[in-house]
PDB file of C-alpha atoms and ligand atoms in Angstrom:
ATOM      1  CA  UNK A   1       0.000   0.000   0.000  1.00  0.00           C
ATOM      2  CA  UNK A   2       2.403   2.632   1.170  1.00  0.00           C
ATOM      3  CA  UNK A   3       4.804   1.173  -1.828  1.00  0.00           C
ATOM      4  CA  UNK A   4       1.900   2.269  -4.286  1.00  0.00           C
ATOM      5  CA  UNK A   5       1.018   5.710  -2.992  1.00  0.00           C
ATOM      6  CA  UNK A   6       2.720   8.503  -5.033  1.00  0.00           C
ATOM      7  CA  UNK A   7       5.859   9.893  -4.025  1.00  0.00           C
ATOM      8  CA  UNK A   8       5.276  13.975  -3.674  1.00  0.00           C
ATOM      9  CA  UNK A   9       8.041  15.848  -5.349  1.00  0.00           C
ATOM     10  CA  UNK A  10       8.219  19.084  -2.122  1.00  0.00           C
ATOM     11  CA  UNK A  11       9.435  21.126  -5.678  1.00  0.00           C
ATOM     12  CA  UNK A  12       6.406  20.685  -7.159  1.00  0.00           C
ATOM     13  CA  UNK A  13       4.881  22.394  -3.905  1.00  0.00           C
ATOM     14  CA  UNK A  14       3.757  25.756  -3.978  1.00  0.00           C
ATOM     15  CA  UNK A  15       4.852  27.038  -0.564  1.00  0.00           C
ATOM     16  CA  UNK A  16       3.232  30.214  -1.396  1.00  0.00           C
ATOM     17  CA  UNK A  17      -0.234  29.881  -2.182  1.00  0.00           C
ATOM     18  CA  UNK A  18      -3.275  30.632  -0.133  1.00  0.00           C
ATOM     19  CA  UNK A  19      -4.431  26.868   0.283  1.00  0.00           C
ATOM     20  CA  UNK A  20      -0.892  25.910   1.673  1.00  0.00           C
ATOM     21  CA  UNK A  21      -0.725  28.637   3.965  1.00  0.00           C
ATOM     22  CA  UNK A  22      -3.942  28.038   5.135  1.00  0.00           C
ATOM     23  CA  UNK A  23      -3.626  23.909   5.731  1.00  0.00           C
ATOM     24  CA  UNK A  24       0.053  25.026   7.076  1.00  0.00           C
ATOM     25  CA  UNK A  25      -1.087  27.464   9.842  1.00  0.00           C
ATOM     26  CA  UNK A  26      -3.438  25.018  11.129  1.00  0.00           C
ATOM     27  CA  UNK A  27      -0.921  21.961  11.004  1.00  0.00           C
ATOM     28  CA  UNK A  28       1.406  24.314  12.386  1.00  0.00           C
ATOM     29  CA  UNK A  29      -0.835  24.959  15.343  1.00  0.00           C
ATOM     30  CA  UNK A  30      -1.349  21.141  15.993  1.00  0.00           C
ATOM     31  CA  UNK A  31       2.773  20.856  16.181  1.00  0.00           C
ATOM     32  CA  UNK A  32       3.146  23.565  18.586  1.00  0.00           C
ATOM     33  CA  UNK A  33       0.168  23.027  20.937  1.00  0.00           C
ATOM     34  CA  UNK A  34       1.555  19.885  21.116  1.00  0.00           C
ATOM     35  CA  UNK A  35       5.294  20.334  21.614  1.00  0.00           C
ATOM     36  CA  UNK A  36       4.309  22.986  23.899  1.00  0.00           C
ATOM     37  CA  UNK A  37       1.811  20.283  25.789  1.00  0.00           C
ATOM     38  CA  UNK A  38       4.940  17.726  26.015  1.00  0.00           C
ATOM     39  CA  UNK A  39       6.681  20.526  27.440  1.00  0.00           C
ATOM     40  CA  UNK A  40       4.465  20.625  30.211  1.00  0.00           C
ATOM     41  CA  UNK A  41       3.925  16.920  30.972  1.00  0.00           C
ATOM     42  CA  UNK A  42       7.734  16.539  31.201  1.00  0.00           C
ATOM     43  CA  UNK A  43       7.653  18.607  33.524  1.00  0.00           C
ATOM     44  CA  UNK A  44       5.157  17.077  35.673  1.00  0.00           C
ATOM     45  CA  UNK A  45       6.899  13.913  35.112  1.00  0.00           C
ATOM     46  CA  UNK A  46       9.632  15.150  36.729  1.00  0.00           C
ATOM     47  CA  UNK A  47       8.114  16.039  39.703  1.00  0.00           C
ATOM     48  CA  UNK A  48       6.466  12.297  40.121  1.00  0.00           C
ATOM     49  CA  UNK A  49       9.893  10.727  39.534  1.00  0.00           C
ATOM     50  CA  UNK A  50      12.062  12.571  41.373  1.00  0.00           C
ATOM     51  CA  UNK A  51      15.153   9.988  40.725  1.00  0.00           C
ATOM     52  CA  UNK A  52      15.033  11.058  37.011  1.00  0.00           C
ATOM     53  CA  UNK A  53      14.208  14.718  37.686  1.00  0.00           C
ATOM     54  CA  UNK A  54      17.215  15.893  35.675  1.00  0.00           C
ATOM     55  CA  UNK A  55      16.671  13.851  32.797  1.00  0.00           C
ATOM     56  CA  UNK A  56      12.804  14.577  32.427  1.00  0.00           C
ATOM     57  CA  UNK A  57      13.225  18.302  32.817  1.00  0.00           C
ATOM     58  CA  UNK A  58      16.003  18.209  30.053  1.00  0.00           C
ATOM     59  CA  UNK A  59      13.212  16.540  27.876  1.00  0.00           C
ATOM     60  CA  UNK A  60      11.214  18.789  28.922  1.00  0.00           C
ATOM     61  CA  UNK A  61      12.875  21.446  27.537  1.00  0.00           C
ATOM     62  CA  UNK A  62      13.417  19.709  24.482  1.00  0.00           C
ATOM     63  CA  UNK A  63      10.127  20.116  23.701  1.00  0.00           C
ATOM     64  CA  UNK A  64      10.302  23.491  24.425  1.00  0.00           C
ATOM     65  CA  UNK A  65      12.435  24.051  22.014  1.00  0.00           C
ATOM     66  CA  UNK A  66      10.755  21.955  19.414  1.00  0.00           C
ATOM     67  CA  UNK A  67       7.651  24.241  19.852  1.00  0.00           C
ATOM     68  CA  UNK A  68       9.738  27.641  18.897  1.00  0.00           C
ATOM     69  CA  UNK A  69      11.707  25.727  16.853  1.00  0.00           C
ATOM     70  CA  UNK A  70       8.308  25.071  14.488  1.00  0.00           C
ATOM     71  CA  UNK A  71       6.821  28.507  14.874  1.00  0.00           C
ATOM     72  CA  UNK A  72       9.859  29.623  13.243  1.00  0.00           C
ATOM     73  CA  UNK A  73       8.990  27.405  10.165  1.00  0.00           C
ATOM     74  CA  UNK A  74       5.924  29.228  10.355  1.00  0.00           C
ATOM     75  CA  UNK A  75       7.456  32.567  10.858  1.00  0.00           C
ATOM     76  CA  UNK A  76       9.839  31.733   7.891  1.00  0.00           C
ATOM     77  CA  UNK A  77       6.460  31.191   5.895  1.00  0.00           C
ATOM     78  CA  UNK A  78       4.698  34.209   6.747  1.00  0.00           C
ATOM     79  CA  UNK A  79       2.695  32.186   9.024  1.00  0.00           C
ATOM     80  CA  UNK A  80       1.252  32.297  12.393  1.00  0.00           C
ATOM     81  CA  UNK A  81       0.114  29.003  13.873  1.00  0.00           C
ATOM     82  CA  UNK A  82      -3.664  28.903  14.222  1.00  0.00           C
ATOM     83  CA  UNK A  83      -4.231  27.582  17.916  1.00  0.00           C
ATOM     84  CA  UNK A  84      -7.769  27.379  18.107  1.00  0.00           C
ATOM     85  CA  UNK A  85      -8.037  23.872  16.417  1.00  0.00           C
ATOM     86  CA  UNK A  86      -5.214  22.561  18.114  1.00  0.00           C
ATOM     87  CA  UNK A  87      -5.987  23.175  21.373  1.00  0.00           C
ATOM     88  CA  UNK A  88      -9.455  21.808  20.922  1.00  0.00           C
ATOM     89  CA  UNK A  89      -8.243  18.323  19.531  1.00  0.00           C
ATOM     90  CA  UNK A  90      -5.686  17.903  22.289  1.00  0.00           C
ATOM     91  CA  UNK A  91      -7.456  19.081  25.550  1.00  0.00           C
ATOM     92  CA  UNK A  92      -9.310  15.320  25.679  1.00  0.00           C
ATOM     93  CA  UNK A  93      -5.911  13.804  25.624  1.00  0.00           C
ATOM     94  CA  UNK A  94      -3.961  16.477  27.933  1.00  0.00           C
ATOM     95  CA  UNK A  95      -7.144  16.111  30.343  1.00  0.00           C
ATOM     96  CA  UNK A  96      -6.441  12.633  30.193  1.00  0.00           C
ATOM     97  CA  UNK A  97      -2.573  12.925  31.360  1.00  0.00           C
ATOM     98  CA  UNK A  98      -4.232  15.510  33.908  1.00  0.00           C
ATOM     99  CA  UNK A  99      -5.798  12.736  35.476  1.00  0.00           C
ATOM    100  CA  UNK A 100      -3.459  10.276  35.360  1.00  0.00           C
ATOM    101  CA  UNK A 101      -1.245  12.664  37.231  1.00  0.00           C
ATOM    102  CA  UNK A 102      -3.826  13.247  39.587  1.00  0.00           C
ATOM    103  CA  UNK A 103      -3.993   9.371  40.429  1.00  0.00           C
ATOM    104  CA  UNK A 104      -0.246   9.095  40.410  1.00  0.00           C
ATOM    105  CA  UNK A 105      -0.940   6.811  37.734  1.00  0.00           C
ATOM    106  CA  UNK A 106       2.771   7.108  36.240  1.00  0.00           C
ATOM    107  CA  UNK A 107       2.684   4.482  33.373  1.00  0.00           C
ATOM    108  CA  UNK A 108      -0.763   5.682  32.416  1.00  0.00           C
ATOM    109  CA  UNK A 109       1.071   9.475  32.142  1.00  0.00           C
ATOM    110  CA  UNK A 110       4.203   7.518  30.368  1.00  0.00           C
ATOM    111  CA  UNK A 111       1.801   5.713  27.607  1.00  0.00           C
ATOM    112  CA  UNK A 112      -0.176   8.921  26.922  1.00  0.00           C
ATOM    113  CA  UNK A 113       3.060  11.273  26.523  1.00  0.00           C
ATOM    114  CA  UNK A 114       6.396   8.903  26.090  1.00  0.00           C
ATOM    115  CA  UNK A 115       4.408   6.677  24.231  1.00  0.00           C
ATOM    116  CA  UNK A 116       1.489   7.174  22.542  1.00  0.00           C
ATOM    117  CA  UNK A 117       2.178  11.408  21.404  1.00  0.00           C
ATOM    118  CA  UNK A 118       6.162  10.441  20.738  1.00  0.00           C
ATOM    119  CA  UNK A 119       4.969   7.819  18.474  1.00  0.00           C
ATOM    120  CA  UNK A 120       2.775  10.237  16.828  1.00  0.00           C
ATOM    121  CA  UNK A 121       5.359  13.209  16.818  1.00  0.00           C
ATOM    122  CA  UNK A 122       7.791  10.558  15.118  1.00  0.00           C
ATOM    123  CA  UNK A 123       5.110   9.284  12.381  1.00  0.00           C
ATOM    124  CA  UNK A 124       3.907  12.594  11.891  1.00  0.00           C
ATOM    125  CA  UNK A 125       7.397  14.170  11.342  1.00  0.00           C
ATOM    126  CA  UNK A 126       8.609  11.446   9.329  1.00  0.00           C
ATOM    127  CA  UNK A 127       5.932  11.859   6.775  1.00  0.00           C
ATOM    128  CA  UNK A 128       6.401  15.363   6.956  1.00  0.00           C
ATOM    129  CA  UNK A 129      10.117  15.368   6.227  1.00  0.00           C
ATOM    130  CA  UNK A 130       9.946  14.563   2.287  1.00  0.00           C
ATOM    131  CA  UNK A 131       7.524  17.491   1.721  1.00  0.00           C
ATOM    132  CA  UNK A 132       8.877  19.982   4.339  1.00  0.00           C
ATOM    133  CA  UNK A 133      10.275  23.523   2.859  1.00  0.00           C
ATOM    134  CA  UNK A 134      14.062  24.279   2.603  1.00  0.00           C
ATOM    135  CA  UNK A 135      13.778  25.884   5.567  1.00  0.00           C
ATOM    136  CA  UNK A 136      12.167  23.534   8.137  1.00  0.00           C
ATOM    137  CA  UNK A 137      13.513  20.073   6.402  1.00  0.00           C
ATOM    138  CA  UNK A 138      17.007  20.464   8.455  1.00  0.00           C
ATOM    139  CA  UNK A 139      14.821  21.648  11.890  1.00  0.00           C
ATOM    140  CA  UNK A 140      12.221  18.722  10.943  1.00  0.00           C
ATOM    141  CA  UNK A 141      15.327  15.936  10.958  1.00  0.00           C
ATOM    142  CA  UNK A 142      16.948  17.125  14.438  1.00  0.00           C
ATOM    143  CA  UNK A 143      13.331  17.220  16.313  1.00  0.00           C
ATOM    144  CA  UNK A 144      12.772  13.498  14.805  1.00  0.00           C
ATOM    145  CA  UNK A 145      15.943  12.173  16.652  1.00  0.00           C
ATOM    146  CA  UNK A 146      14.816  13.809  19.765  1.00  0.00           C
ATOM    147  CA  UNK A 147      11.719  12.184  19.706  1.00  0.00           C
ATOM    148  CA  UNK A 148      13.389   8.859  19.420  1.00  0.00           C
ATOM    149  CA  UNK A 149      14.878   9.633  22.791  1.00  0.00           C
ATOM    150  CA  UNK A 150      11.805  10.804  24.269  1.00  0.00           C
ATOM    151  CA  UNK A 151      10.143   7.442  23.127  1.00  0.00           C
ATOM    152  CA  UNK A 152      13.072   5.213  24.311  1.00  0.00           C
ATOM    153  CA  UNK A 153      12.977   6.641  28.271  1.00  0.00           C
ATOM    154  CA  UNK A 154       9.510   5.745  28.045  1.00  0.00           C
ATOM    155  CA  UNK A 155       9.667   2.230  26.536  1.00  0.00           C
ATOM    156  CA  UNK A 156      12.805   1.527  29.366  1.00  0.00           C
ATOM    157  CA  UNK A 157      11.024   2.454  32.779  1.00  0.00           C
ATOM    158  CA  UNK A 158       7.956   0.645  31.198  1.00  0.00           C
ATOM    159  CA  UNK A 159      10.324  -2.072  30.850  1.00  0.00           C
ATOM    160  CA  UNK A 160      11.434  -2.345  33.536  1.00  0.00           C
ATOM    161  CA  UNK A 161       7.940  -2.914  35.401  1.00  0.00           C
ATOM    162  CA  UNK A 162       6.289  -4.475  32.760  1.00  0.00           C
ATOM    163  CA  UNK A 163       4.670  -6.901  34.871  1.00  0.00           C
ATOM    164  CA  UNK A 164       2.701  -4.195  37.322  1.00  0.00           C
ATOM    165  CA  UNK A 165       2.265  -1.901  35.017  1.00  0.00           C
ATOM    166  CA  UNK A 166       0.922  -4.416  31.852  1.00  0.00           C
ATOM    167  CA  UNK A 167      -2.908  -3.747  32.651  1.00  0.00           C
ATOM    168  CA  UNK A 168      -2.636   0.017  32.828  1.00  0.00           C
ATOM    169  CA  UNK A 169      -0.758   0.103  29.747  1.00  0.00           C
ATOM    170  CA  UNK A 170      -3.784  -1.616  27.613  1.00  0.00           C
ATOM    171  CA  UNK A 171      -6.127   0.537  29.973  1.00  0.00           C
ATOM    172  CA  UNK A 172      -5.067   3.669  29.015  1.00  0.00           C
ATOM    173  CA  UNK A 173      -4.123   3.246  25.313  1.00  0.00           C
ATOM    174  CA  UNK A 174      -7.501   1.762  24.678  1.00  0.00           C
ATOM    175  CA  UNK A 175      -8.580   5.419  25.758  1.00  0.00           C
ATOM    176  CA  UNK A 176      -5.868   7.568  24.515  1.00  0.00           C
ATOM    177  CA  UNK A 177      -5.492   6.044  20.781  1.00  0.00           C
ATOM    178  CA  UNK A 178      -8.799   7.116  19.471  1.00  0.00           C
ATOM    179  CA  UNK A 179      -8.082  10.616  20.635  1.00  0.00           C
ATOM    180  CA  UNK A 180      -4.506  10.236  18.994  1.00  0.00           C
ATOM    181  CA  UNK A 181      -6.342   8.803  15.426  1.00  0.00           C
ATOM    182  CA  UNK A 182      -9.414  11.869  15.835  1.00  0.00           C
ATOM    183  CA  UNK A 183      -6.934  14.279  15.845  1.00  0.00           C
ATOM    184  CA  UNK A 184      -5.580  13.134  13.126  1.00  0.00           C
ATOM    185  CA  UNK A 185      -8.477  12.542  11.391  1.00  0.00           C
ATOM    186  CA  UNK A 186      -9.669  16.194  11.892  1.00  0.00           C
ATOM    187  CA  UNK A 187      -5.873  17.051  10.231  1.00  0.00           C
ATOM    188  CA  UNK A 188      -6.530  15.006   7.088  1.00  0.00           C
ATOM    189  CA  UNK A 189      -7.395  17.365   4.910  1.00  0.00           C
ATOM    190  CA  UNK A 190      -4.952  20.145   5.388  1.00  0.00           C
ATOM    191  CA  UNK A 191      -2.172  17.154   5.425  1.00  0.00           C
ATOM    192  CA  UNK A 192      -3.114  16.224   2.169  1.00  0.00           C
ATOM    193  CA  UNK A 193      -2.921  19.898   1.092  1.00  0.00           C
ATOM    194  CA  UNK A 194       0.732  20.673   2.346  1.00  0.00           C
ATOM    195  CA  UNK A 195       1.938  17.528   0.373  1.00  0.00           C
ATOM    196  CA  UNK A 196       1.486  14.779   3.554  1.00  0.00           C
ATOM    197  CA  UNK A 197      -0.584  11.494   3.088  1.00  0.00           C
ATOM    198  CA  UNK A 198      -2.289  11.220   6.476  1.00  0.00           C
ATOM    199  CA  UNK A 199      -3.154   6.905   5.590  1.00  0.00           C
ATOM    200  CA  UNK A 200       0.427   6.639   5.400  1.00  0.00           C
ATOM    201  CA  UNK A 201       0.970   8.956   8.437  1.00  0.00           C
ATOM    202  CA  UNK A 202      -1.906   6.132  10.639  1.00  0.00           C
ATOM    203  CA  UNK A 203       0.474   3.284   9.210  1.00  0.00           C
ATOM    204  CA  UNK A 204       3.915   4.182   9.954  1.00  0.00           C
ATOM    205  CA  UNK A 205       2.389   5.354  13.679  1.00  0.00           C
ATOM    206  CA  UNK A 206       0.645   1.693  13.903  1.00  0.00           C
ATOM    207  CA  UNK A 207       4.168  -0.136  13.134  1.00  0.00           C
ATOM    208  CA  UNK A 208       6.052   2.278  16.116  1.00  0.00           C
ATOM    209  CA  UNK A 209       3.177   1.870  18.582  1.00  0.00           C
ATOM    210  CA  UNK A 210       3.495  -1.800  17.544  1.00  0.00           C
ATOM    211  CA  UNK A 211       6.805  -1.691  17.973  1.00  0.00           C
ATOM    212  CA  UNK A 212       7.010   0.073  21.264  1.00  0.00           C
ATOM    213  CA  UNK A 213       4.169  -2.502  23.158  1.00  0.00           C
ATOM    214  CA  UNK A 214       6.611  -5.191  22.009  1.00  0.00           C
ATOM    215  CA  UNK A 215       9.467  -3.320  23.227  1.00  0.00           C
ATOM    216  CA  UNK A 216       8.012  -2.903  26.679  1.00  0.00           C
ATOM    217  CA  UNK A 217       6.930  -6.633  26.743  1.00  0.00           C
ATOM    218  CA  UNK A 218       3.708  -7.337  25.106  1.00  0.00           C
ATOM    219  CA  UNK A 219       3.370  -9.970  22.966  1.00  0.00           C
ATOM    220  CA  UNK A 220       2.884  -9.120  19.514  1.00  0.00           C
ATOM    221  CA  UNK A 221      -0.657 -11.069  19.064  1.00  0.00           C
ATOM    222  CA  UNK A 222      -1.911  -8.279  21.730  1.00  0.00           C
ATOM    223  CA  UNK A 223      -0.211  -5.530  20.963  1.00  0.00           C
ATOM    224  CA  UNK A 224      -1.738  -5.979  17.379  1.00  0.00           C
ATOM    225  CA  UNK A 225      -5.558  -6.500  18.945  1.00  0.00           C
ATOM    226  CA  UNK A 226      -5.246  -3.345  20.653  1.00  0.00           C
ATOM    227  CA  UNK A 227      -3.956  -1.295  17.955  1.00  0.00           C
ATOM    228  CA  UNK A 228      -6.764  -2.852  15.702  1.00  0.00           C
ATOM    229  CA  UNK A 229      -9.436  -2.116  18.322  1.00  0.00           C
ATOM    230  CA  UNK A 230      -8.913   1.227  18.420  1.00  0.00           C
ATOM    231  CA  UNK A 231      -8.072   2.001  14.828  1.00  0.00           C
ATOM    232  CA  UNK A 232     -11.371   0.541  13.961  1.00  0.00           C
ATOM    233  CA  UNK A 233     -13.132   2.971  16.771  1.00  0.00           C
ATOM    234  CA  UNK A 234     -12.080   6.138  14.678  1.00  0.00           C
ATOM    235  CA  UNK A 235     -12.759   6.322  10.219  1.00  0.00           C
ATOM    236  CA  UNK A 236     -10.242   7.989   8.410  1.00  0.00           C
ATOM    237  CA  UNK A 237     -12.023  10.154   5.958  1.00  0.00           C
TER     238      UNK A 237
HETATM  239  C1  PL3 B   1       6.054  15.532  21.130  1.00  0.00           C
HETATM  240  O1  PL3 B   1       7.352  15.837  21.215  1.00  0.00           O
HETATM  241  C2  PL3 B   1       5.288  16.544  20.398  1.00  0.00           C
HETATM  242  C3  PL3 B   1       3.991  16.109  19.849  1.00  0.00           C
HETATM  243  C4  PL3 B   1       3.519  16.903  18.716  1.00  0.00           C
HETATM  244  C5  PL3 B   1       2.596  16.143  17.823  1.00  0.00           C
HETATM  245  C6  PL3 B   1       2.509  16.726  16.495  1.00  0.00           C
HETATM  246  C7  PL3 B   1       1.564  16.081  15.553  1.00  0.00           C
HETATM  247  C8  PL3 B   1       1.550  16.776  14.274  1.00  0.00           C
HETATM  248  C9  PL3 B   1       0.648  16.325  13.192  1.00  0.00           C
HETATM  249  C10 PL3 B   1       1.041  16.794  11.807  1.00  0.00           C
HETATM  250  C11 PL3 B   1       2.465  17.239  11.675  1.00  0.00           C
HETATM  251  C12 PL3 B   1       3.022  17.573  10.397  1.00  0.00           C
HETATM  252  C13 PL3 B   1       4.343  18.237  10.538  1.00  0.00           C
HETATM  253  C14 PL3 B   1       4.310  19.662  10.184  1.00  0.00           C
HETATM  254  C15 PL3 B   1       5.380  20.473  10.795  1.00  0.00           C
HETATM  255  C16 PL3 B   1       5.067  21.949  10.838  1.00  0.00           C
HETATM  256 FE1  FE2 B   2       8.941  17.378  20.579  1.00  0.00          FE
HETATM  257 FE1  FE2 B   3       8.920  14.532  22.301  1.00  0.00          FE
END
């Protein structure tokens, strides 16, 4: 499938026009709401697990980064990111860290963020790269191998306490991964419009989530069912 979709040439993109600026702004909202969101939950990750403090606040400000970082790919474009959107699609799933937090539920705050948004920063980024301006290609590339690291200190202490924390893990994806897809699904359009292809986007994020339950432990018959449940929960248009 992803073999037969066509590959987009980013010079046969017209950067300038009204429709890409328009899809872009929006996109470019989702990116920095949600670096900016990652920022945050670093943060409070750092206060739950006080023996990795330093490392989680230097995530933390990773993302921070990221976030100005993208609105200067925006800025470069003549763009402002449009927040509205943005903040709309990911309250549900920032509410849902919220309360995790609130519960000192750490692995359910380490599938939402180190899992389940890293794995969707990666796919999304990774689909963005081939189409990406001159300008944020190089930026695009450096944030990727940060998220790598962000998803690899979740995958270890998940690890490491896969046995206690198994049950939470399916628990909490099986809530958080239709959010995750419904965002997406709301972003199809524009995606399509800057050059992305957001079916793509839904399969290279399946094969890392995959990947990442399997890392942690799971068994790859289960980690598949509960990808597959919740994929079918949400339609791509
Ligand atoms: C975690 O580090 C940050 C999570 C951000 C998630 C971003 C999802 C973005 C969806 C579409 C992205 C296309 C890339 C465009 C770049 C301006
Ligand atoms: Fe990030
Ligand atoms: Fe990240």
């Amino acid at each position: 499938m992803s073999k037969a979709s066509p590959q987009i040439d980013n010079k046969q993109i017209d950067f300038s026009s009204d429709a890409y600026r328009n899809a872009y702004s929006r996109i470019n909202g989702v990116v920095v709401v949600g670096e900016a969101l990652a920022d945050r939950h670093f943060r409070l990750l750092a206060k739950s697990i006080p023996e990795d403090r330093d490392v989680l606040l230097r995530l933390g400000a990773m993302e921070g980064r990221h976030a100005v970082e993208f609105v200067g790919c925006g800025r470069n474009l003549g763009i402002k990111p449009d927040t509205t959107l943005a903040k709309k699609l990911f309250a549900p799933l920032h509410e849902l860290f919220l309360k995790c937090d609130h519960n000192n539920d750490l692995p359910g705050c380490l599938v939402i963020q180190g899992l389940i948004v890293e794995c969707f920063a990666v796919a999304a980024y990774k689909e963005y790269l081939p189409v990406a301006d001159p300008y944020a290609k190089p930026i695009t590339a450096s944030v990727l191998d940060d998220e790598a690291e962000h998803l690899e200190y979740a995958e270890c202490w998940l690890k490491a306490r896969f046995q206690e924390v198994e049950a939470t893990v399916s628990c909490v994806s099986s809530q958080a991964l239709p959010i995750t897809l419904s965002i997406l699904q709301n972003l199809a359009n524009d995606m399509r419009t800057i050059g992305m292809n957001p079916v793509e986007l839904v399969a290279i994020f399946s094969e890392l989530f995959q990947e990442a339950l399997e890392n942690i432990g799971y068994e790859s018959r289960l980690a598949r069912g509960l990808i597959i449940r919740a994929a079918t929960s949400v339609p791509l248009n």
